[in-house]
mmCIF file with all atom_site columns, C-alpha atoms in Angstrom:
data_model
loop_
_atom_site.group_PDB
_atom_site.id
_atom_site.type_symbol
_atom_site.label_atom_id
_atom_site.label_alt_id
_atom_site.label_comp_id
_atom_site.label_asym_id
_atom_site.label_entity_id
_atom_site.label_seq_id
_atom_site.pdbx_PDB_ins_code
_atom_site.Cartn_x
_atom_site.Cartn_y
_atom_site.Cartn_z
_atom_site.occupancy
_atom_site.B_iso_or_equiv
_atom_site.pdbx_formal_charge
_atom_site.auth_seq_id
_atom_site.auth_comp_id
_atom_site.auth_asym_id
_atom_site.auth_atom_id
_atom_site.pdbx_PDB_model_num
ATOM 1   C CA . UNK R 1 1   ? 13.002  8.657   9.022  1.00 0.00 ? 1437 UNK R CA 1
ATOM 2   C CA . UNK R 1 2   ? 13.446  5.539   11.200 1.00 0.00 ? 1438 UNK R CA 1
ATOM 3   C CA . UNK R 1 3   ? 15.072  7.452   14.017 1.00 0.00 ? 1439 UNK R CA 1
ATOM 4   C CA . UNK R 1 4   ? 12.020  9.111   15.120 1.00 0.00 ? 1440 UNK R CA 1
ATOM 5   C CA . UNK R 1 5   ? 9.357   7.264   17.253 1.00 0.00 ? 1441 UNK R CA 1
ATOM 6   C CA . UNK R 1 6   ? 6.721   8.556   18.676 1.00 0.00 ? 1442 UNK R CA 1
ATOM 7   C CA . UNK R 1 7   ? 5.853   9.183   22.275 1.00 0.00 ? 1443 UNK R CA 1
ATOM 8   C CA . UNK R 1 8   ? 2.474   8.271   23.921 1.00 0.00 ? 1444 UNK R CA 1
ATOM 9   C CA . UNK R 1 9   ? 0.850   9.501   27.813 1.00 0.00 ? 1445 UNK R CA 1
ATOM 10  C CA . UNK R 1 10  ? -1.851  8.149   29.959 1.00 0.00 ? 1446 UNK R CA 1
ATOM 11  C CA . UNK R 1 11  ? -3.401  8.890   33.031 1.00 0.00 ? 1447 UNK R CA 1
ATOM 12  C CA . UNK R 1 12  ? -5.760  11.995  31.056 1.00 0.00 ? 1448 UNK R CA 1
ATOM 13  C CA . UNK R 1 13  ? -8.658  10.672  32.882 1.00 0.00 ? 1449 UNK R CA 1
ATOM 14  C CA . UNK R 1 14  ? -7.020  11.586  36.664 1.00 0.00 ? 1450 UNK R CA 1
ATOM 15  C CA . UNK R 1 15  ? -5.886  15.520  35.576 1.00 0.00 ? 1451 UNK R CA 1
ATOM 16  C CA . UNK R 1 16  ? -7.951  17.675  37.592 1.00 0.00 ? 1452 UNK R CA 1
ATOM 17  C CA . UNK R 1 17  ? -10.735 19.512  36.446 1.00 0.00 ? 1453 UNK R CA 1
ATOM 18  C CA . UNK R 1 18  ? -10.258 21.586  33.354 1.00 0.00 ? 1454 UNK R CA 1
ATOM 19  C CA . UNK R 1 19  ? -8.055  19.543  32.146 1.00 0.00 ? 1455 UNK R CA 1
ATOM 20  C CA . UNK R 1 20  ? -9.624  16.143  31.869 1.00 0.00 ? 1456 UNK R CA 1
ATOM 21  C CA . UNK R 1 21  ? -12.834 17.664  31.053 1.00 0.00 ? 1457 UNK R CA 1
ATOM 22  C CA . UNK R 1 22  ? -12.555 17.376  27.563 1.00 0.00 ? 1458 UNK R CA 1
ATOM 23  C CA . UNK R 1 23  ? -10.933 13.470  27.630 1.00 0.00 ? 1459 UNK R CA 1
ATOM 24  C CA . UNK R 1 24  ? -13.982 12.406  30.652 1.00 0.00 ? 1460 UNK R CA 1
ATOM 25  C CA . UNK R 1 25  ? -16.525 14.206  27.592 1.00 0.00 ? 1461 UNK R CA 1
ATOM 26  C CA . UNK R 1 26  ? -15.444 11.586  25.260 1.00 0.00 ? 1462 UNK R CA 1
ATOM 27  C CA . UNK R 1 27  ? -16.964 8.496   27.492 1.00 0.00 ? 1463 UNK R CA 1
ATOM 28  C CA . UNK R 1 28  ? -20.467 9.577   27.207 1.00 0.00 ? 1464 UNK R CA 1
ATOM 29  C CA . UNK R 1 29  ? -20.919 12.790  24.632 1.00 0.00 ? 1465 UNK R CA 1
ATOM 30  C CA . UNK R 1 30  ? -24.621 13.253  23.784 1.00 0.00 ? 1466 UNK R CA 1
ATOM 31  C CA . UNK R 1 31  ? -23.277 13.485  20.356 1.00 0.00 ? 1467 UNK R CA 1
ATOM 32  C CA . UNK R 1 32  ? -21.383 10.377  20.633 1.00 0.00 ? 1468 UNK R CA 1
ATOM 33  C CA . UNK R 1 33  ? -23.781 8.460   22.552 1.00 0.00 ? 1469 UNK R CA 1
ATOM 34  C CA . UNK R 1 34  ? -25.950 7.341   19.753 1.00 0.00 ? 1470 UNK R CA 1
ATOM 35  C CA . UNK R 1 35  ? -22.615 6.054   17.687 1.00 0.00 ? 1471 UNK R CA 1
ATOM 36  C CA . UNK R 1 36  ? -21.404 3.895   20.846 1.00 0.00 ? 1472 UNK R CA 1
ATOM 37  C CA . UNK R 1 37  ? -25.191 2.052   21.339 1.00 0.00 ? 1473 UNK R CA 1
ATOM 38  C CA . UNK R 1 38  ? -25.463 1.801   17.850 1.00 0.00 ? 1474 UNK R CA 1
ATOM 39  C CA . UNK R 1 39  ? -22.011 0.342   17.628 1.00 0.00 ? 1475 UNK R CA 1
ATOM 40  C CA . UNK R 1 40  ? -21.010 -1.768  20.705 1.00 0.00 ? 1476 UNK R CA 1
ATOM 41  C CA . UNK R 1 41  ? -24.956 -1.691  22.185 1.00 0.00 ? 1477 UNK R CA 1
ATOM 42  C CA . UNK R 1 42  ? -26.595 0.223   25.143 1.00 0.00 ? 1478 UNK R CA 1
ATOM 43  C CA . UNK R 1 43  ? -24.433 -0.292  28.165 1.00 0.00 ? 1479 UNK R CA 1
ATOM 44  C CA . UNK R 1 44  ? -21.324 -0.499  26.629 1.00 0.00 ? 1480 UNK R CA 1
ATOM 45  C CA . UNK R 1 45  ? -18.419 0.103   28.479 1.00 0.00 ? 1481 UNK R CA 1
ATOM 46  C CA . UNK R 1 46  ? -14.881 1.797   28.521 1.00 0.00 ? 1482 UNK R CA 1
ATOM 47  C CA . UNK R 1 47  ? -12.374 -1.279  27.849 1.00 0.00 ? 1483 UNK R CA 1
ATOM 48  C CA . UNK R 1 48  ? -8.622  -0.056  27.956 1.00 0.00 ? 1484 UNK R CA 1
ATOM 49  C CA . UNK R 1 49  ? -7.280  3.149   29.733 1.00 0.00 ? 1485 UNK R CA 1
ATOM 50  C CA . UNK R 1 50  ? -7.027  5.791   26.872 1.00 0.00 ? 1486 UNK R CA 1
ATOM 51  C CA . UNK R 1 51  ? -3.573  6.449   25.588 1.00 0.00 ? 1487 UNK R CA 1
ATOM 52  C CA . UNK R 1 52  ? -2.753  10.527  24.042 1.00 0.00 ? 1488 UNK R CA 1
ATOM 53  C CA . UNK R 1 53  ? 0.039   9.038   20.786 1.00 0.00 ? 1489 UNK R CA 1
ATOM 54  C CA . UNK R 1 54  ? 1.921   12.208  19.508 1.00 0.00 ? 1490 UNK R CA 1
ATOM 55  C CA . UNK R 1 55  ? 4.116   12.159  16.422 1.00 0.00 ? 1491 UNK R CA 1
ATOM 56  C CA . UNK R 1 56  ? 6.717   14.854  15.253 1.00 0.00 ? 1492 UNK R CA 1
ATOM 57  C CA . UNK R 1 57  ? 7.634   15.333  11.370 1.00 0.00 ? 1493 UNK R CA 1
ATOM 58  C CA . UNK R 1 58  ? 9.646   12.174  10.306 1.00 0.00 ? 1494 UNK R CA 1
ATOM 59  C CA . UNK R 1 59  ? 8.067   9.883   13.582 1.00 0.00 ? 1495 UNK R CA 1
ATOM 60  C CA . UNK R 1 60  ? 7.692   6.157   12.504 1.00 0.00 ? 1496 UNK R CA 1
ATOM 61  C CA . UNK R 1 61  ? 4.307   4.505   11.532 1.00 0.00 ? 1497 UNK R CA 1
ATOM 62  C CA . UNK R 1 62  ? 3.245   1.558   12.892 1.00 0.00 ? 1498 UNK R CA 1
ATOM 63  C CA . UNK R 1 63  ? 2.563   -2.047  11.233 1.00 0.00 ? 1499 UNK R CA 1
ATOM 64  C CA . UNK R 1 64  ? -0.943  -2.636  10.269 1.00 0.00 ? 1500 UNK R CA 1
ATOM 65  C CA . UNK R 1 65  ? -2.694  -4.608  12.872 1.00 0.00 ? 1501 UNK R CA 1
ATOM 66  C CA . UNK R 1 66  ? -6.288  -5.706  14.438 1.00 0.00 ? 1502 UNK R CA 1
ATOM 67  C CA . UNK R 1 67  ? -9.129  -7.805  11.905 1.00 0.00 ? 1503 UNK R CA 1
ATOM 68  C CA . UNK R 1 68  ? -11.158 -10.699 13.101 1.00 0.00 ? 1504 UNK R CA 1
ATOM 69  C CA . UNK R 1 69  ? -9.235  -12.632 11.140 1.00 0.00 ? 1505 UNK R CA 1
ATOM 70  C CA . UNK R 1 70  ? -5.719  -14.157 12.305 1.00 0.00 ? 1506 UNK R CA 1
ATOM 71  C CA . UNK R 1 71  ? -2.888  -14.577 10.598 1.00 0.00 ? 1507 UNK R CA 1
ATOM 72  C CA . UNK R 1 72  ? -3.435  -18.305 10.470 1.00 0.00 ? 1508 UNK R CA 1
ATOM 73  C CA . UNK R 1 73  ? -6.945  -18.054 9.146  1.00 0.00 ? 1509 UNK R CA 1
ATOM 74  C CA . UNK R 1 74  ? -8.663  -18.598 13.041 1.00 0.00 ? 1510 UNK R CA 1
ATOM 75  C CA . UNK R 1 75  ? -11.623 -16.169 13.483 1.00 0.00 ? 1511 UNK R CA 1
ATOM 76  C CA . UNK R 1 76  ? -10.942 -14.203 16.506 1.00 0.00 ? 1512 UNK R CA 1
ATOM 77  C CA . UNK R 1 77  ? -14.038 -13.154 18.435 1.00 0.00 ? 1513 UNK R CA 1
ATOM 78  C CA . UNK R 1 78  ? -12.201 -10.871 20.685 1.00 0.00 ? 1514 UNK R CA 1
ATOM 79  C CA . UNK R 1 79  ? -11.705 -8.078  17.964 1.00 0.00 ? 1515 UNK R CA 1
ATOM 80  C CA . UNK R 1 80  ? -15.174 -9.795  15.751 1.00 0.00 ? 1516 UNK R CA 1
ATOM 81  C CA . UNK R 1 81  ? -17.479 -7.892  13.738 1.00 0.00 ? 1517 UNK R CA 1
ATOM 82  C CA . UNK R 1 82  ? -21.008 -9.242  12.612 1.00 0.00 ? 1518 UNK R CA 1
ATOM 83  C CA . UNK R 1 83  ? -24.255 -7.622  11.126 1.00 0.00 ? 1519 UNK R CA 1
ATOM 84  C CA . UNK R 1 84  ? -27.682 -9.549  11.996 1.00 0.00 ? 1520 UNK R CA 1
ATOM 85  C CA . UNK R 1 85  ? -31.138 -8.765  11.459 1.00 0.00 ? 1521 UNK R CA 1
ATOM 86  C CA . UNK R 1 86  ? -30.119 -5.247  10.255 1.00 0.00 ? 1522 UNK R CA 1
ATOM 87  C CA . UNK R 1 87  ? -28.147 -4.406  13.563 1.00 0.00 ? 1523 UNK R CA 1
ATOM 88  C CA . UNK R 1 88  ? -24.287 -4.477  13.720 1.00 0.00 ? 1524 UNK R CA 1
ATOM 89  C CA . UNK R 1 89  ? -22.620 -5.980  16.806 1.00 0.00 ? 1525 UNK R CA 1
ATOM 90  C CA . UNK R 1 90  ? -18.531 -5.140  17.295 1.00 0.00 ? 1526 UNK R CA 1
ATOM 91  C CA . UNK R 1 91  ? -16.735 -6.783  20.004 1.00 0.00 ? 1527 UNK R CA 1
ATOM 92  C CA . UNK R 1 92  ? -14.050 -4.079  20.725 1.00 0.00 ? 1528 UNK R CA 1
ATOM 93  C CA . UNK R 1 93  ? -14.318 -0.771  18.992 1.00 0.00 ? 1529 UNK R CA 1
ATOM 94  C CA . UNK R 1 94  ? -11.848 2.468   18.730 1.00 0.00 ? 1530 UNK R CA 1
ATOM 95  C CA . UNK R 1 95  ? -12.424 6.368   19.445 1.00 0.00 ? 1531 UNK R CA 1
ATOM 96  C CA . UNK R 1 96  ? -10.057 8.421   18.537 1.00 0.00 ? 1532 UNK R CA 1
ATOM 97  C CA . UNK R 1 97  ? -10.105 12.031  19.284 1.00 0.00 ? 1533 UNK R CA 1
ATOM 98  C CA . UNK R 1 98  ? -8.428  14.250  17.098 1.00 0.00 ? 1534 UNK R CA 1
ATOM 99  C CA . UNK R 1 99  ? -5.950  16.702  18.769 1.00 0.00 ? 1535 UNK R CA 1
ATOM 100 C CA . UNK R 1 100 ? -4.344  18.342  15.817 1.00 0.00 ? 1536 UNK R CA 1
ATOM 101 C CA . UNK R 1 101 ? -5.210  18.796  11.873 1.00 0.00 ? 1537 UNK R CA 1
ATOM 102 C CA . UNK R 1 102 ? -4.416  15.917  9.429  1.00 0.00 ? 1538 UNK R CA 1
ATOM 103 C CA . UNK R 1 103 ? -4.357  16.441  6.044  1.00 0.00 ? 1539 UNK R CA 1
ATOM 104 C CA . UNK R 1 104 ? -4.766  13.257  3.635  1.00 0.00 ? 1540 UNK R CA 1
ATOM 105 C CA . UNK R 1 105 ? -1.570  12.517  2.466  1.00 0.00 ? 1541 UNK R CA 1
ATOM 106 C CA . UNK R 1 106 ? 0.187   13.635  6.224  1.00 0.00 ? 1542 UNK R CA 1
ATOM 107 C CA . UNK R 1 107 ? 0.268   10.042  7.351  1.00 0.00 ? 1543 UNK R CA 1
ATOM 108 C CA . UNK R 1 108 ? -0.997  9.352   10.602 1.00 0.00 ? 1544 UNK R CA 1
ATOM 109 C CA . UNK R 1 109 ? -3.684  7.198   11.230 1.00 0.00 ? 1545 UNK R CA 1
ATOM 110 C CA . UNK R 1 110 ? -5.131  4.874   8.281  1.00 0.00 ? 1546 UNK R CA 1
ATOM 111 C CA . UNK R 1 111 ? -7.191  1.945   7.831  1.00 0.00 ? 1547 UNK R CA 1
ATOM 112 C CA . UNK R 1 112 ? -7.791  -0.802  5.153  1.00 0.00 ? 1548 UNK R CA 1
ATOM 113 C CA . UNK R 1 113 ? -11.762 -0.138  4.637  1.00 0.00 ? 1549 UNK R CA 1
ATOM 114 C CA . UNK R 1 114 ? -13.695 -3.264  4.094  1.00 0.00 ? 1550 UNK R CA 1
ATOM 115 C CA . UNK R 1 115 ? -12.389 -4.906  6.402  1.00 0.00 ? 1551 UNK R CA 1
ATOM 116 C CA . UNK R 1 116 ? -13.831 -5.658  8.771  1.00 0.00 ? 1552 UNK R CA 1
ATOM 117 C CA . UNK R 1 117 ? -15.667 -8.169  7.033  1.00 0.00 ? 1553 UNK R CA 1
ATOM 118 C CA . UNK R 1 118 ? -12.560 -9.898  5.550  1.00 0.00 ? 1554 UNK R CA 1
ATOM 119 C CA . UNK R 1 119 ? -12.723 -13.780 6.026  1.00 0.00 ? 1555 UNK R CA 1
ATOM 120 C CA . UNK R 1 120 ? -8.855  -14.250 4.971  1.00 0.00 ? 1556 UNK R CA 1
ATOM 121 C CA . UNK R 1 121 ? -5.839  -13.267 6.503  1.00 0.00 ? 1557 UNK R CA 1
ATOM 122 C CA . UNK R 1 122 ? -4.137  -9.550  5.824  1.00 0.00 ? 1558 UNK R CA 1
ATOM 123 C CA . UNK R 1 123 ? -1.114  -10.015 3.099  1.00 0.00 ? 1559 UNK R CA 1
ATOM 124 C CA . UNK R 1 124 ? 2.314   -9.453  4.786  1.00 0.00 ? 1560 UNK R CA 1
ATOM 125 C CA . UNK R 1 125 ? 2.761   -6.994  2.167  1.00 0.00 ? 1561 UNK R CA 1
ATOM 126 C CA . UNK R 1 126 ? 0.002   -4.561  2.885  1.00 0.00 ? 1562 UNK R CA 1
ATOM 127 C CA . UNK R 1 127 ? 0.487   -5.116  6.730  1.00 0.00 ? 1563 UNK R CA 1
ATOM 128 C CA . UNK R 1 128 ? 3.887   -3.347  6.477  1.00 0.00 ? 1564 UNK R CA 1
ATOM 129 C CA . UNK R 1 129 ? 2.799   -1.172  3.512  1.00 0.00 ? 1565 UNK R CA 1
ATOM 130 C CA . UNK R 1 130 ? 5.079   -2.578  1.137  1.00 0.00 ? 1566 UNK R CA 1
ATOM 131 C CA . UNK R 1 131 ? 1.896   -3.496  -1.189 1.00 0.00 ? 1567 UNK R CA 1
ATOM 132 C CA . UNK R 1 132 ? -1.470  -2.422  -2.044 1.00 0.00 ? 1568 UNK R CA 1
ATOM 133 C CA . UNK R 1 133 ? -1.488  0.987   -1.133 1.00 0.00 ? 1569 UNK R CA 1
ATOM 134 C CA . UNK R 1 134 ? -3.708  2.268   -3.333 1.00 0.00 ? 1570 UNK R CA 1
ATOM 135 C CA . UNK R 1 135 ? -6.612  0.380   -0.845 1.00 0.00 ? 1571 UNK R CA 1
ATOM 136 C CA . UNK R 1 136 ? -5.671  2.292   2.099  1.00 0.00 ? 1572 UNK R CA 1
ATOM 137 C CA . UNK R 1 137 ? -7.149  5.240   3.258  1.00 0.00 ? 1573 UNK R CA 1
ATOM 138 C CA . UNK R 1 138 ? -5.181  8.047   5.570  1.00 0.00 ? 1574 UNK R CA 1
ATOM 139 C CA . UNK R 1 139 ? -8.030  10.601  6.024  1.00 0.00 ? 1575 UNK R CA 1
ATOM 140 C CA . UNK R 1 140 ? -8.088  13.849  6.567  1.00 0.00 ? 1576 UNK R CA 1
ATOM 141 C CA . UNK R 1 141 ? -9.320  14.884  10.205 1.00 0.00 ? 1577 UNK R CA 1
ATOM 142 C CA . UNK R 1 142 ? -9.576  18.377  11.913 1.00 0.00 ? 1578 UNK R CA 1
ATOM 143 C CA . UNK R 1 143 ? -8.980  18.924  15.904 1.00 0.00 ? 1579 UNK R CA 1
ATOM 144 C CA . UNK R 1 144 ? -12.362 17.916  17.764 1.00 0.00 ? 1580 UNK R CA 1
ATOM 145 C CA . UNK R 1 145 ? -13.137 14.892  15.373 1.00 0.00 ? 1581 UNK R CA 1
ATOM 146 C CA . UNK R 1 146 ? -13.925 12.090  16.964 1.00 0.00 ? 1582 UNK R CA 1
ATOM 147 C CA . UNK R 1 147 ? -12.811 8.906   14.605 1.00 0.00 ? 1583 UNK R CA 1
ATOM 148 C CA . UNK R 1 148 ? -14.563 6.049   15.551 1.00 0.00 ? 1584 UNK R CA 1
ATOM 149 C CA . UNK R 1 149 ? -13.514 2.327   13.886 1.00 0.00 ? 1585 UNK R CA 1
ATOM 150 C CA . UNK R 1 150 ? -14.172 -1.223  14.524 1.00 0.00 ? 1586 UNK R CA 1
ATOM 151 C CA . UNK R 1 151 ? -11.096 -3.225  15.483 1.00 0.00 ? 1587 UNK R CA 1
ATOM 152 C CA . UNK R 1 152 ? -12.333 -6.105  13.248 1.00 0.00 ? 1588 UNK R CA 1
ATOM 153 C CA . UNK R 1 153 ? -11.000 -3.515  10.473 1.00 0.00 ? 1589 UNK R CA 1
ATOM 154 C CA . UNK R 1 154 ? -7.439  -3.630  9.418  1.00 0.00 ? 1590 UNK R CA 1
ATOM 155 C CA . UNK R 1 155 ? -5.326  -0.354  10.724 1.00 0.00 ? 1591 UNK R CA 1
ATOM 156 C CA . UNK R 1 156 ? -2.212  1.420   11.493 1.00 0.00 ? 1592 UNK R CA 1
ATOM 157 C CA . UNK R 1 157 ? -0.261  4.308   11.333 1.00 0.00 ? 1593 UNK R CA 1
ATOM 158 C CA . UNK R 1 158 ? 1.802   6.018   8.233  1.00 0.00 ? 1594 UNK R CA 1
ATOM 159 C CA . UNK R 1 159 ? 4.975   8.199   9.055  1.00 0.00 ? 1595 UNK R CA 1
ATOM 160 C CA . UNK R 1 160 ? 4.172   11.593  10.263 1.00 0.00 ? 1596 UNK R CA 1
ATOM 161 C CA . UNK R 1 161 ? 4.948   14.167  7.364  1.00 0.00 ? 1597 UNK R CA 1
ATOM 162 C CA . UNK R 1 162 ? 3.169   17.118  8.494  1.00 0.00 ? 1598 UNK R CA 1
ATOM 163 C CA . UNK R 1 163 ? 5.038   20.332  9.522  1.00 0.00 ? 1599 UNK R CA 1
ATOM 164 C CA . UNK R 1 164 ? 2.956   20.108  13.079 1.00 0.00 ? 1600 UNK R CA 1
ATOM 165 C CA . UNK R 1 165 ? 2.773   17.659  15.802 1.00 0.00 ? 1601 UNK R CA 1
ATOM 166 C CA . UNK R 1 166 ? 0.095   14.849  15.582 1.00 0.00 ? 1602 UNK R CA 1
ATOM 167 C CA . UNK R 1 167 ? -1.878  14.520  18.415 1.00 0.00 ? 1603 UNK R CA 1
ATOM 168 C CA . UNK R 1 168 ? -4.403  12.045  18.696 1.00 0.00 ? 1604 UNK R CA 1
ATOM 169 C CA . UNK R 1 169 ? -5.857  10.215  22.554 1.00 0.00 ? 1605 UNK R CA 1
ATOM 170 C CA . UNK R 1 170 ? -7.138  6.779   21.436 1.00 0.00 ? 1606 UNK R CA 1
ATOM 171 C CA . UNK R 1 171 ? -9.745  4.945   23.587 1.00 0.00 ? 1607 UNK R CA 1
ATOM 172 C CA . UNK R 1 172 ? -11.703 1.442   23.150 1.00 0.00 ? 1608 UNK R CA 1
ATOM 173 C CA . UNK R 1 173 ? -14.954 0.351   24.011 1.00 0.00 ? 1609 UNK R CA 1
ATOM 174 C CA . UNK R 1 174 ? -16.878 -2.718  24.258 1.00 0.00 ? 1610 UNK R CA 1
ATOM 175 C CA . UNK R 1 175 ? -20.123 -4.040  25.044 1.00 0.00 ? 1611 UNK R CA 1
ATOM 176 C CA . UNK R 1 176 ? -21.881 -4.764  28.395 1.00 0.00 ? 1612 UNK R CA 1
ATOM 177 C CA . UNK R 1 177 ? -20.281 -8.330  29.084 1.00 0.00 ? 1613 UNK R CA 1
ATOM 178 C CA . UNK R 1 178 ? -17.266 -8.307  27.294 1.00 0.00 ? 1614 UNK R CA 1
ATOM 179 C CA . UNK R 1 179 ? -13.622 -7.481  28.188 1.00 0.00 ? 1615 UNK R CA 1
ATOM 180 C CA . UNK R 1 180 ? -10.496 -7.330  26.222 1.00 0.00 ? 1616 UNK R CA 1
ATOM 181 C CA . UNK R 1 181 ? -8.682  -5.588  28.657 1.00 0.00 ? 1617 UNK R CA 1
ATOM 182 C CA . UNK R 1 182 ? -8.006  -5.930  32.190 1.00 0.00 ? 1618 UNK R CA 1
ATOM 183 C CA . UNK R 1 183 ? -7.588  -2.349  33.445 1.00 0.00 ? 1619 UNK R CA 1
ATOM 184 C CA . UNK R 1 184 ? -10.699 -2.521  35.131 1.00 0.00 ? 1620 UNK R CA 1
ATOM 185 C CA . UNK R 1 185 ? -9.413  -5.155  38.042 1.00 0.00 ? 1621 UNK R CA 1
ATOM 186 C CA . UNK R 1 186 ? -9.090  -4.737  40.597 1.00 0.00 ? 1622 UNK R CA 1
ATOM 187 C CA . UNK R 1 187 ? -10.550 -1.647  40.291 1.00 0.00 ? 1623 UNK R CA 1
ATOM 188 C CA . UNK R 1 188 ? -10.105 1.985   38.192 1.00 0.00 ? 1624 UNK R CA 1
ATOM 189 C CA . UNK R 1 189 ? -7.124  4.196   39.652 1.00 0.00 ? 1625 UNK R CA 1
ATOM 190 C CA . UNK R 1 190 ? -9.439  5.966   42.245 1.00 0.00 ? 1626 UNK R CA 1
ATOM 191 C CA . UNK R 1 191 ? -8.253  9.584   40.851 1.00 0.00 ? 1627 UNK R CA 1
ATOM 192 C CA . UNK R 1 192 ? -9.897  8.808   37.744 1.00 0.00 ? 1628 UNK R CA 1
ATOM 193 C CA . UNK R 1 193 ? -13.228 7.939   39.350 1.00 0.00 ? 1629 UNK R CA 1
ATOM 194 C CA . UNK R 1 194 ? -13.604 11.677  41.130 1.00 0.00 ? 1630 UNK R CA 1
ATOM 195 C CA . UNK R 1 195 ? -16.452 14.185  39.547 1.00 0.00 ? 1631 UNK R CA 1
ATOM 196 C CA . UNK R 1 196 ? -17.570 11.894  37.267 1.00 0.00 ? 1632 UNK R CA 1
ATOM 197 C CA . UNK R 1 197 ? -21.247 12.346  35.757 1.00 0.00 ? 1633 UNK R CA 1
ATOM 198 C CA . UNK R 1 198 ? -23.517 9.295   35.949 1.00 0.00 ? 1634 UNK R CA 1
ATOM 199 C CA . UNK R 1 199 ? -23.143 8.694   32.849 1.00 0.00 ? 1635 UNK R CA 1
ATOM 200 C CA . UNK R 1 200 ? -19.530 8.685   32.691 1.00 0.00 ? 1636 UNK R CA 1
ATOM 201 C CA . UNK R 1 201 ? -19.607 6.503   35.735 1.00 0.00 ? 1637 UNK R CA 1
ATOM 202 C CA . UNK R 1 202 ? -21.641 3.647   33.696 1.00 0.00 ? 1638 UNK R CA 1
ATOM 203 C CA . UNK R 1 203 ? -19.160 3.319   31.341 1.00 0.00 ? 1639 UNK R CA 1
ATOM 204 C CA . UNK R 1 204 ? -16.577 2.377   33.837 1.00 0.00 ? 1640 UNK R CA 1
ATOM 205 C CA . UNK R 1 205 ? -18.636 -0.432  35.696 1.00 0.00 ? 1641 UNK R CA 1
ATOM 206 C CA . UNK R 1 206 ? -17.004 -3.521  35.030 1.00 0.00 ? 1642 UNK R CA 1
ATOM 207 C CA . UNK R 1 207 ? -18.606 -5.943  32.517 1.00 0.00 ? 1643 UNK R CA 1
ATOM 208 C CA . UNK R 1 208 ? -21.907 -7.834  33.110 1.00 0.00 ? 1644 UNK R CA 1
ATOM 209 C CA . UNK R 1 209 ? -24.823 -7.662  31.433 1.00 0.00 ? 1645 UNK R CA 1
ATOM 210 C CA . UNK R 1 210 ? -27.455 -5.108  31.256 1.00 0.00 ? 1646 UNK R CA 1
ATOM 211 C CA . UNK R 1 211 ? -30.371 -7.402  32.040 1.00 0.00 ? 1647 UNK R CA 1
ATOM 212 C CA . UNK R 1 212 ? -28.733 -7.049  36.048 1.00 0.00 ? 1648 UNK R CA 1
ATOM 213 C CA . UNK R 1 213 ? -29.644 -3.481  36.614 1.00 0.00 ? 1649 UNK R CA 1
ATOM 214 C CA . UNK R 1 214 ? -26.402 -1.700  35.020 1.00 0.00 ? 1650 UNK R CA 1
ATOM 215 C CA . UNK R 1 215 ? -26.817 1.171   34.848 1.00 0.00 ? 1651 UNK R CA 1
ATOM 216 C CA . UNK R 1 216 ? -27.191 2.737   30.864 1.00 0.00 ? 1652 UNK R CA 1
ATOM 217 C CA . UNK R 1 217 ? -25.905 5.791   29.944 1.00 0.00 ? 1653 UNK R CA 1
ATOM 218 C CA . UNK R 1 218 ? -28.397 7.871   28.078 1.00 0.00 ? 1654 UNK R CA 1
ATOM 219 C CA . UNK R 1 219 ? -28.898 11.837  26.639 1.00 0.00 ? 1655 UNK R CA 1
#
């Protein structure tokens, strides 16, 4: 309604115990675990501080963003996605974990699907929505989905119409040796490190490669 923004929170990751049980879950899930190696590779690791987004009926969107491929045409390896010998390889992925039901059609989250492979620059039009709508998706999610998209792909965020709050706690992951962020130095808030599992624990080491005795989290 362009008066309404929304509102974000950190810091899930330090709550005590129940309450960041289920956000800690969400960096090494045995169901997840098999998406993440497949995705980002065994060893990946946690790459920004997750973020919990909330929007009330009539909240703003937010522009389309992310894709390998700049607005001047430069291929940017930081968010990159490539396929090789049958095995995909992304350079910064998304999870997001779905607090609240979505309907298609509520707005919310939404993504340009295909592309991740694009090799051109997004149209201003689509990127604010303007254009080209009929080639985005806004799909419909239920509480305890787990979304998970590469940031090589084109996404953003539609005005909230639903009658409910949207809740939604985004993280990103990325392989072994690679960094977009720089939460990780000097170090993790030391809250957020308490009662973690070994495998949660893994995916907070900072990045080098897997071939130097990091340790892998596994099911």
């Amino acid at each position: 309604d362009g008066t309404t923004g929304r509102a974000d929170l950190g810091g899930m990751l330090e709550w005590d115990s129940p309450d960041c049980d289920p956000f800690r879950a969400v960096l090494a899930h045995p169901r997840l675990l098999p998406y993440y190696n497949e995705l980002c590779g065994r060893g990946y690791r946690m790459d920004h501080l997750p973020i919990l987004i909330t929007q009330t009926t009539g909240a703003d969107g937010f522009m389309f963003h992310g894709g390998a491929t700049g607005d001047d045409g430069r291929w940017d390896h930081n968010l990159a996605y490539s396929c090789h010998n049958g095995s995909m390889h992304n350079a910064l992925i998304a999870a997001s974990l779905v607090l609240s039901p979505v309907a298609e059609g509520d707005g919310g989250f939404c993504i340009l699907p295909g592309s991740h492979k694009s090799n051109f620059p997004c149209p201003d039009g689509m990127k604010a929505y303007e254009k080209y709508q009929q080639f985005v998706h806004n799909p419909a999610l239920e509480p305890g989905d787990v979304l998970l998209f590469s940031e090589a792909a084109t996404h953003g965020t539609l005005p909230w119409k639903g009658s409910h709050q949207r809740r939604v706690a985004i993280y990103r992951f990325a392989p072994h040796n690679m960094a977009y962020g720089r939460a990780y130095t000097p170090a993790w808030p030391p809250n957020m490190l308490k009662g973690l599992t070994a495998a949660q624990a893994a995916v907070l080491e900072a990045p080098y490669a897997v071939r130097l005795d990091r340790p892998v989290p596994s099911i």
